[in-house]
mmCIF file of C-alpha atoms in Angstrom:
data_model
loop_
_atom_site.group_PDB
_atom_site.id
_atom_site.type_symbol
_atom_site.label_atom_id
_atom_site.label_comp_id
_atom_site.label_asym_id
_atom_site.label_seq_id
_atom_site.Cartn_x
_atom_site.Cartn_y
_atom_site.Cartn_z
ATOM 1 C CA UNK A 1 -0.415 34.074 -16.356
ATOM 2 C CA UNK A 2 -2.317 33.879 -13.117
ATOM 3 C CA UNK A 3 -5.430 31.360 -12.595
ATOM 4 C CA UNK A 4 -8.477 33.744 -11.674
ATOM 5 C CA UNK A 5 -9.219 33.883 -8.101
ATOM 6 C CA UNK A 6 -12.767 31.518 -7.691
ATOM 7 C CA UNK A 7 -15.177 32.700 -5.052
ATOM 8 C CA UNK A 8 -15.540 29.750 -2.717
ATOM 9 C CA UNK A 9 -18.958 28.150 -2.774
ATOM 10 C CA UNK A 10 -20.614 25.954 -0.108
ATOM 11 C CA UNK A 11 -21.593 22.181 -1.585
ATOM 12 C CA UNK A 12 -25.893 22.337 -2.427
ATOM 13 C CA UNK A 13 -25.909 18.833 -1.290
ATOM 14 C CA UNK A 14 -22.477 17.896 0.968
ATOM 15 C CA UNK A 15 -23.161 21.451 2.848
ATOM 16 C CA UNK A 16 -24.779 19.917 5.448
ATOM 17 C CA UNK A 17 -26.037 21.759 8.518
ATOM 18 C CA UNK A 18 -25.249 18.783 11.132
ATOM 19 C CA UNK A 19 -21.903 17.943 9.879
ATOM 20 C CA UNK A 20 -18.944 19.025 11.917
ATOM 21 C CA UNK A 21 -16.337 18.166 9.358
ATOM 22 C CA UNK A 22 -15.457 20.939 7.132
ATOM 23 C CA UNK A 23 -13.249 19.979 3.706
ATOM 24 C CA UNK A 24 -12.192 22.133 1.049
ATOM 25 C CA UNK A 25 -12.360 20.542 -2.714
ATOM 26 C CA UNK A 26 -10.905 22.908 -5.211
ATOM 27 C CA UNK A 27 -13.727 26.184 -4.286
ATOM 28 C CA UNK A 28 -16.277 24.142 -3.228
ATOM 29 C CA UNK A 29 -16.436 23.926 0.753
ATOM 30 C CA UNK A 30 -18.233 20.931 2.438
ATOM 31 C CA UNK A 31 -19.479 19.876 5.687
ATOM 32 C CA UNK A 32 -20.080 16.447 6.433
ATOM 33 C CA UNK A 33 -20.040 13.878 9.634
ATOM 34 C CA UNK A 34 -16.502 13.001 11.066
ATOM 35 C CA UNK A 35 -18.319 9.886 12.170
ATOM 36 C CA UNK A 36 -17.763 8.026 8.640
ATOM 37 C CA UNK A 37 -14.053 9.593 8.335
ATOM 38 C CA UNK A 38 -12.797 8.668 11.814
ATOM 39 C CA UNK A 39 -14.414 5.050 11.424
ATOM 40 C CA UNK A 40 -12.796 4.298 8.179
ATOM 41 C CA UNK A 41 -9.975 6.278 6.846
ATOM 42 C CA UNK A 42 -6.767 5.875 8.456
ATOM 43 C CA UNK A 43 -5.421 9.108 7.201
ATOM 44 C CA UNK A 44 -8.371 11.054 8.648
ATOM 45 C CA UNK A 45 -8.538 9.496 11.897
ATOM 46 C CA UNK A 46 -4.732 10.087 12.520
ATOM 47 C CA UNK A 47 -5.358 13.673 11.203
ATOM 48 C CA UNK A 48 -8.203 14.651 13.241
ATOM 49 C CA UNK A 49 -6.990 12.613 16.861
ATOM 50 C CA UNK A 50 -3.383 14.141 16.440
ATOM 51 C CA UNK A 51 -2.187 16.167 19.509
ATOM 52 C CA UNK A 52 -2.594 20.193 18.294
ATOM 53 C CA UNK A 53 -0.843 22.753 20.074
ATOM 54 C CA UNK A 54 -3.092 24.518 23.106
ATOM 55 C CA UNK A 55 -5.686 26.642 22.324
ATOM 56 C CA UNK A 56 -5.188 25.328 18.465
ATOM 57 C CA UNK A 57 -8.834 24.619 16.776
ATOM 58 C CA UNK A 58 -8.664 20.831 15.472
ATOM 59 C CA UNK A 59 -7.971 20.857 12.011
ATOM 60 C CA UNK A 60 -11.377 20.888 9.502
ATOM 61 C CA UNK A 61 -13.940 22.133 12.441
ATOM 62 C CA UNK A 62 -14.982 25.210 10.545
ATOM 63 C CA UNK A 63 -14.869 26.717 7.092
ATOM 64 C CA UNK A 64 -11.978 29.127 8.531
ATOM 65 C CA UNK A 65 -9.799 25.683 8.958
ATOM 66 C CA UNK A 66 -11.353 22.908 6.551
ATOM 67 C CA UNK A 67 -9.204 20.318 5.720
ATOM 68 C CA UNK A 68 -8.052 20.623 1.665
ATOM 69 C CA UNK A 69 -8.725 17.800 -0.139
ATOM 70 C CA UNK A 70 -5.669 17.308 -2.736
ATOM 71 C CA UNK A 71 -5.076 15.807 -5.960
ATOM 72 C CA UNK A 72 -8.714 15.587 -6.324
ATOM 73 C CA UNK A 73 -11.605 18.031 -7.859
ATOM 74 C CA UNK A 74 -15.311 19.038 -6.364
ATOM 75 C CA UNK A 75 -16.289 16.306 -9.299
ATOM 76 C CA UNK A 76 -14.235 13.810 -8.207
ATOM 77 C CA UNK A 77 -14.848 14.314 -4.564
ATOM 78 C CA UNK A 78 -18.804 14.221 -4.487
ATOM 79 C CA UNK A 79 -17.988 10.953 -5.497
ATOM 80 C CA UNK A 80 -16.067 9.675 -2.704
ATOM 81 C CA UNK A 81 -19.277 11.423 -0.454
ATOM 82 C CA UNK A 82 -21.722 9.978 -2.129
ATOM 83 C CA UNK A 83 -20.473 6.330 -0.916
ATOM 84 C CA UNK A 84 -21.321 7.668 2.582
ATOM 85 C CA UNK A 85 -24.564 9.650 1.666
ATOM 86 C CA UNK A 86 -26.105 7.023 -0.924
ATOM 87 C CA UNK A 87 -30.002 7.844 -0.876
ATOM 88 C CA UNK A 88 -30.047 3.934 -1.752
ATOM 89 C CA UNK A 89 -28.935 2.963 0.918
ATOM 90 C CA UNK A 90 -27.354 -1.135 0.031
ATOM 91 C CA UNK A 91 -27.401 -0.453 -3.712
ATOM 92 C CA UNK A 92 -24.808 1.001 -5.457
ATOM 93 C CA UNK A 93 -24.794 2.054 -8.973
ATOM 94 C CA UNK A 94 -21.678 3.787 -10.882
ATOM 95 C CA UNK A 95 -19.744 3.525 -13.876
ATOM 96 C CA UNK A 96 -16.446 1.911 -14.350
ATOM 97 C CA UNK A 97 -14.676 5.496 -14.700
ATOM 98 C CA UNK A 98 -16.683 6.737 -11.554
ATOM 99 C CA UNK A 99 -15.668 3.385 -9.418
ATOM 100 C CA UNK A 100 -11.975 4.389 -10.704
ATOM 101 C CA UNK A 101 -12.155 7.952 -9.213
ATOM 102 C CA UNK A 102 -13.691 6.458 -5.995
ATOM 103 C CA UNK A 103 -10.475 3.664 -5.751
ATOM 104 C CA UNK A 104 -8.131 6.370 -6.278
ATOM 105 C CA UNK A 105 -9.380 8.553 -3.573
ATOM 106 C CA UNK A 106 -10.438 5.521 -1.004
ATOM 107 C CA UNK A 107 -6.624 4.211 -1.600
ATOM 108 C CA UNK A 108 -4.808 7.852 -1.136
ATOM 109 C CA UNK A 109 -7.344 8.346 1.910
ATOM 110 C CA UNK A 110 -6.500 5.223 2.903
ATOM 111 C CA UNK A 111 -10.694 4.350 3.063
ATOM 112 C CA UNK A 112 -10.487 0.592 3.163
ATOM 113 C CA UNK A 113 -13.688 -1.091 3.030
ATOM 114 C CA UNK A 114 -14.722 1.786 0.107
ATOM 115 C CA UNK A 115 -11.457 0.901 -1.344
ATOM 116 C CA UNK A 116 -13.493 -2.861 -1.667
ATOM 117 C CA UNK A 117 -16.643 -1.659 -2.705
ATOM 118 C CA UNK A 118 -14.714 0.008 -5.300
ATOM 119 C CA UNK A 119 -12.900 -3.130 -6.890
ATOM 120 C CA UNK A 120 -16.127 -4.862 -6.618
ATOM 121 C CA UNK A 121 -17.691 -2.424 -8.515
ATOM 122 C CA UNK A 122 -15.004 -2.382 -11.290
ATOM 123 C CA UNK A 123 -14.707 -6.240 -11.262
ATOM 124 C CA UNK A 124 -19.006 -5.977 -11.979
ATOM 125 C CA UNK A 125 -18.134 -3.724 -14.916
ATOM 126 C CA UNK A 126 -16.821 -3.904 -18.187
ATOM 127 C CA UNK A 127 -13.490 -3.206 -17.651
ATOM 128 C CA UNK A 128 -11.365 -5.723 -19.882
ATOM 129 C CA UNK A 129 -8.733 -7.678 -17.584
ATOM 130 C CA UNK A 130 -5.734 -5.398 -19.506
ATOM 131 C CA UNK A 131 -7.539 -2.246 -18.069
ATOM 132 C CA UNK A 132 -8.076 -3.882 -15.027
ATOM 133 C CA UNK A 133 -4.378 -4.920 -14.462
ATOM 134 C CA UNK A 134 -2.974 -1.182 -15.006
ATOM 135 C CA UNK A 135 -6.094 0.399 -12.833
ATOM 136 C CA UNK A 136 -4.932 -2.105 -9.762
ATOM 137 C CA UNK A 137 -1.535 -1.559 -10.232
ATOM 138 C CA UNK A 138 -1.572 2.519 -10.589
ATOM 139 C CA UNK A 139 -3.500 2.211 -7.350
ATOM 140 C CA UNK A 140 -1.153 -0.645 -5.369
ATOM 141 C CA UNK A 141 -4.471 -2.318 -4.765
ATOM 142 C CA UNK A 142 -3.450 -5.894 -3.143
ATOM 143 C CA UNK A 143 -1.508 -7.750 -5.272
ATOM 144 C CA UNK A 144 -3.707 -11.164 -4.345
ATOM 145 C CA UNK A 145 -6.816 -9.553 -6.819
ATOM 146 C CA UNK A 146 -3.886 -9.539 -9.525
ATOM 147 C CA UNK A 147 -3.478 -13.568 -9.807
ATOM 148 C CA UNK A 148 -7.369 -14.097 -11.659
ATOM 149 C CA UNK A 149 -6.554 -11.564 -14.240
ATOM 150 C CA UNK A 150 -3.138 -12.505 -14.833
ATOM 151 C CA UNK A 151 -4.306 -16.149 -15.367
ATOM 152 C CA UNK A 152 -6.988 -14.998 -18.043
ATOM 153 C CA UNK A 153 -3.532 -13.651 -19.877
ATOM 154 C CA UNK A 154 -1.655 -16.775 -19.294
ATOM 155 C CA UNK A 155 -4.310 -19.204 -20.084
ATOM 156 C CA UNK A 156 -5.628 -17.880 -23.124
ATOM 157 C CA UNK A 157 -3.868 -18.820 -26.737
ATOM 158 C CA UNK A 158 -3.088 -15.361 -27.566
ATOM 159 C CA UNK A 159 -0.113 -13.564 -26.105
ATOM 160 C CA UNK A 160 -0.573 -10.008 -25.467
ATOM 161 C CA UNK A 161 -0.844 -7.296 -28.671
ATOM 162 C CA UNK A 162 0.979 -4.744 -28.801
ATOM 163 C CA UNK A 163 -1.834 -2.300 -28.034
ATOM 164 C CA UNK A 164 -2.227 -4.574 -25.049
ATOM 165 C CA UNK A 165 1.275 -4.494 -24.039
ATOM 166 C CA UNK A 166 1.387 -0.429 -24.266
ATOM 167 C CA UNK A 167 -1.632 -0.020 -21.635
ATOM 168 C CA UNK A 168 0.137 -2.774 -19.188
ATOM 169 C CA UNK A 169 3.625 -1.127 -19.401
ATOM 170 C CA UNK A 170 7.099 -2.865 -20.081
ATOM 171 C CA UNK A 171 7.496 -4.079 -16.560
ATOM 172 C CA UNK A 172 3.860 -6.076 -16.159
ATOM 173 C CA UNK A 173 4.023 -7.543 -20.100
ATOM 174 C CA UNK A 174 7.329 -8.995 -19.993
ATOM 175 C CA UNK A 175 6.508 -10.876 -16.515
ATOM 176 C CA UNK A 176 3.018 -12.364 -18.208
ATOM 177 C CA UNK A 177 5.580 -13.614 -21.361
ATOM 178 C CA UNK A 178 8.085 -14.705 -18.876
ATOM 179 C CA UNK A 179 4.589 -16.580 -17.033
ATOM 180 C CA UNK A 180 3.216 -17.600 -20.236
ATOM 181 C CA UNK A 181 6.489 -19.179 -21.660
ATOM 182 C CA UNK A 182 6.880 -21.148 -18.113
ATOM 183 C CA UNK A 183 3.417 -22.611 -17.950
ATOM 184 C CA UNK A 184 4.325 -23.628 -21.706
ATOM 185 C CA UNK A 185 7.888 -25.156 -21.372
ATOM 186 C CA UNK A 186 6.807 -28.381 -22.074
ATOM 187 C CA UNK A 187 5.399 -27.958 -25.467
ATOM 188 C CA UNK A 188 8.432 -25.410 -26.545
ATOM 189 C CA UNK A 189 6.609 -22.585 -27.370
ATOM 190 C CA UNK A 190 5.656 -19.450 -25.247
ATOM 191 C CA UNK A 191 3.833 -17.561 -27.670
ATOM 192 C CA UNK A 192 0.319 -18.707 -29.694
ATOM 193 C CA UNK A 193 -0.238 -22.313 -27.889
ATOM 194 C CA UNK A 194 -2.851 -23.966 -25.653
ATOM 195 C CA UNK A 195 -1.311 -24.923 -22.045
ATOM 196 C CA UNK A 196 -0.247 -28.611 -21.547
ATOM 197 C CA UNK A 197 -3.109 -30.637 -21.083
ATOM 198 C CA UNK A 198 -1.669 -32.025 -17.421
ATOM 199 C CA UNK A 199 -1.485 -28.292 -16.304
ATOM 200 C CA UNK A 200 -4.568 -27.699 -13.674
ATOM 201 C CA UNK A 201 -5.610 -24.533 -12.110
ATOM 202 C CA UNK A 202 -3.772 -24.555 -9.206
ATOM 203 C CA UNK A 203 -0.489 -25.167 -11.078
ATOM 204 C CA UNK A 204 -1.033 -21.448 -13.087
ATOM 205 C CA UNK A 205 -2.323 -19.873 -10.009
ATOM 206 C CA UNK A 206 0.875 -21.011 -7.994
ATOM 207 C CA UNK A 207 3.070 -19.690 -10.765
ATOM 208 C CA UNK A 208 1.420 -16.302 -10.580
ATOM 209 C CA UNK A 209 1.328 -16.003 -7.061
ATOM 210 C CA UNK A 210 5.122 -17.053 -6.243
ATOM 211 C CA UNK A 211 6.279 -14.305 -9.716
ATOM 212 C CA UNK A 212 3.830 -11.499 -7.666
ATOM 213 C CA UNK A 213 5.198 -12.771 -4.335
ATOM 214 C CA UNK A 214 1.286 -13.349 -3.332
ATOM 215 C CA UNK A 215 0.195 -16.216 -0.224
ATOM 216 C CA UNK A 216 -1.053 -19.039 -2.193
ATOM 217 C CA UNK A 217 -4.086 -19.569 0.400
ATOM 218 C CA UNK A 218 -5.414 -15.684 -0.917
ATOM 219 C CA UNK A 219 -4.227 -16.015 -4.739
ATOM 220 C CA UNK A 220 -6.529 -19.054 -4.918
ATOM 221 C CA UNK A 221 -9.571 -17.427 -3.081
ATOM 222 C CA UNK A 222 -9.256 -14.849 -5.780
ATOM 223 C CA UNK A 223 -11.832 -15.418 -8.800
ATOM 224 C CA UNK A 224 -11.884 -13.896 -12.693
ATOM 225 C CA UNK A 225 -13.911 -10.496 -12.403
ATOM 226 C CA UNK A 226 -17.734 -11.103 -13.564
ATOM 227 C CA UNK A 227 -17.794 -9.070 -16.042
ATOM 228 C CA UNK A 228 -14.322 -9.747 -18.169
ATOM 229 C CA UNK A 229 -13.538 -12.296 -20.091
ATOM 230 C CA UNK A 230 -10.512 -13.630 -21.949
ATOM 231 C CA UNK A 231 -11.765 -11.861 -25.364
ATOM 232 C CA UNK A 232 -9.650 -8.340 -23.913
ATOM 233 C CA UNK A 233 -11.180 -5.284 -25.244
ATOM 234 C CA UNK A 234 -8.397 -2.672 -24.528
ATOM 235 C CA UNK A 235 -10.890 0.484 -25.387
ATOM 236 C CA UNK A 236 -12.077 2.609 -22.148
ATOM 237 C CA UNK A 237 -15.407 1.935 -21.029
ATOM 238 C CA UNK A 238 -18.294 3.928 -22.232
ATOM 239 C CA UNK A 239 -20.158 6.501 -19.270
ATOM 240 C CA UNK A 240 -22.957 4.769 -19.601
ATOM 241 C CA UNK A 241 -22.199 1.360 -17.845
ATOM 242 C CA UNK A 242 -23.590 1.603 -14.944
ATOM 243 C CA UNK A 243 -22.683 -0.926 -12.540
ATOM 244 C CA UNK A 244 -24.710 -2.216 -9.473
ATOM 245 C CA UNK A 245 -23.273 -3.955 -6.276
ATOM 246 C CA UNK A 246 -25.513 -4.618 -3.188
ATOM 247 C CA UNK A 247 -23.462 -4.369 0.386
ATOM 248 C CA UNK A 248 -24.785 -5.396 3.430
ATOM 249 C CA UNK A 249 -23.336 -4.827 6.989
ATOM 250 C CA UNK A 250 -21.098 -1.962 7.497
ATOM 251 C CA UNK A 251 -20.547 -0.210 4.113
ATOM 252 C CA UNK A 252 -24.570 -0.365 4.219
ATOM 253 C CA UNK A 253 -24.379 1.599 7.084
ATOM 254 C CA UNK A 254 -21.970 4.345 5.862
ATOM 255 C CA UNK A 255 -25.193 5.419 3.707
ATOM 256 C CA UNK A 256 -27.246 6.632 6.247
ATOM 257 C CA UNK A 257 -26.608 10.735 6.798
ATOM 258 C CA UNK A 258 -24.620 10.174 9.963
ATOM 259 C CA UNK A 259 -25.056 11.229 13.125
ATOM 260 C CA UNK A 260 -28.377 13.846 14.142
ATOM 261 C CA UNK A 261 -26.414 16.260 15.731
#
């Protein structure tokens, strides 16, 4: 069975009459500044500066040519834009699913300061550190903002459930039992038991960092997220916790509407 043909539709919002960028989400066609994709995606800037043959429009300068946006819906698109085109200029506000979808694009886009105000956002929310774990990992976010939640794991009494250990996957949970029996060798037990009182900080975070092959000097800059603590709760987060991180400096300026022309 064929998937009915979709009229294409231009964006009410990311249709935007100065914008000489033209992408193609699904049927929805946008036009935006190149301005913000040049500046900070990798993969765009390489796209739109490679050499095209003569005579050869550049790729995504009209409708006829837009660039296709894949592995990614209008939905989950107008989120990515609406980091750039944020009427509120320094303030962000978005759930902890929403912050997801942004990651996901900002990481395959290679987008790397949205790919931070993304993990700030989700370290804001109420994410539990399991959740967390399997969201950074999915996305190969740096493996330096892994240390502070794998500590919470290590540190606390409880070793991981079993509903836990499903959502982390084999590989993860049996390197935080393999951590967790370590930091516990001296009292014989690597399951339920508090951490040997001469044990400090930097001993756990040293652990972690030389299991997930992580520099020390970032592992320790790392802190818990602000909104997790070590009571997990494994269940998805509700679409109605809205999350709120003020930026300054250049991510504040991806919010203006880009260049006048």
């Amino acid at each position: 069975m064929t998937t009915p043909f979709k009229q294409l539709q231009q964006h009410p919002e990311y249709y935007i009459s100065g914008g000489d960028l033209h992408l193609l989400a699904g049927n929805i066609q946008y036009r935006v500044h190149s301005y913000f994709f040049e500046r900070d995606s990798d993969y765009f800037k390489h796209k739109l500066n490679a050499p095209a043959p003569p005579n050869a429009p550049r790729p995504g300068s009209s409708d006829t040519n837009a660039i296709v946006i894949k592995n990614a819906g209008p939905t989950e698109f107008e989120k990515l834009l609406w980091v750039f085109y944020n009427p509120k200029y320094s303030l962000y506000e978005a759930t902890s699913s929403e912050w997801i979808t942004i990651l996901k694009l900002a990481c395959e886009y290679k987008f790397h300061e949205v790919k931070l105000l993304a993990i700030r956002g989700l370290e804001m929310g109420n994410l539990s550190i399991v959740k967390l774990i399997y969201v950074y990992e999915l996305y190969e976010v740096d493996r330096s903002y892994l240390v502070p939640l794998y500590a919470v794991l290590c540190k606390r009494e409880e070793c991981p459930t079993e509903e836990e250990t499903t959502i982390l996957g084999i590989k993860t949970a049996l390197l935080i039992f393999r951590l967790r029996e370590m930091l516990r060798s001296q009292l014989g037990d690597g399951s339920k038991s508090p951490l040997p009182p001469n044990l400090d900080e930097d001993d756990i975070t040293r652990a972690i960092c030389a299991s997930l092959g992580v520099n020390h000097s970032l592992g320790a800059k790392k802190t818990p997220p602000y909104g997790s603590g070590q009571n997990v709760n494994t269940q998805f987060p509700s679409q109605d916790d809205k999350v709120q991180v003020q930026v300054t400096g250049q991510l504040s300026d991806q919010t203006l509407t880009g260049p006048s022309n």
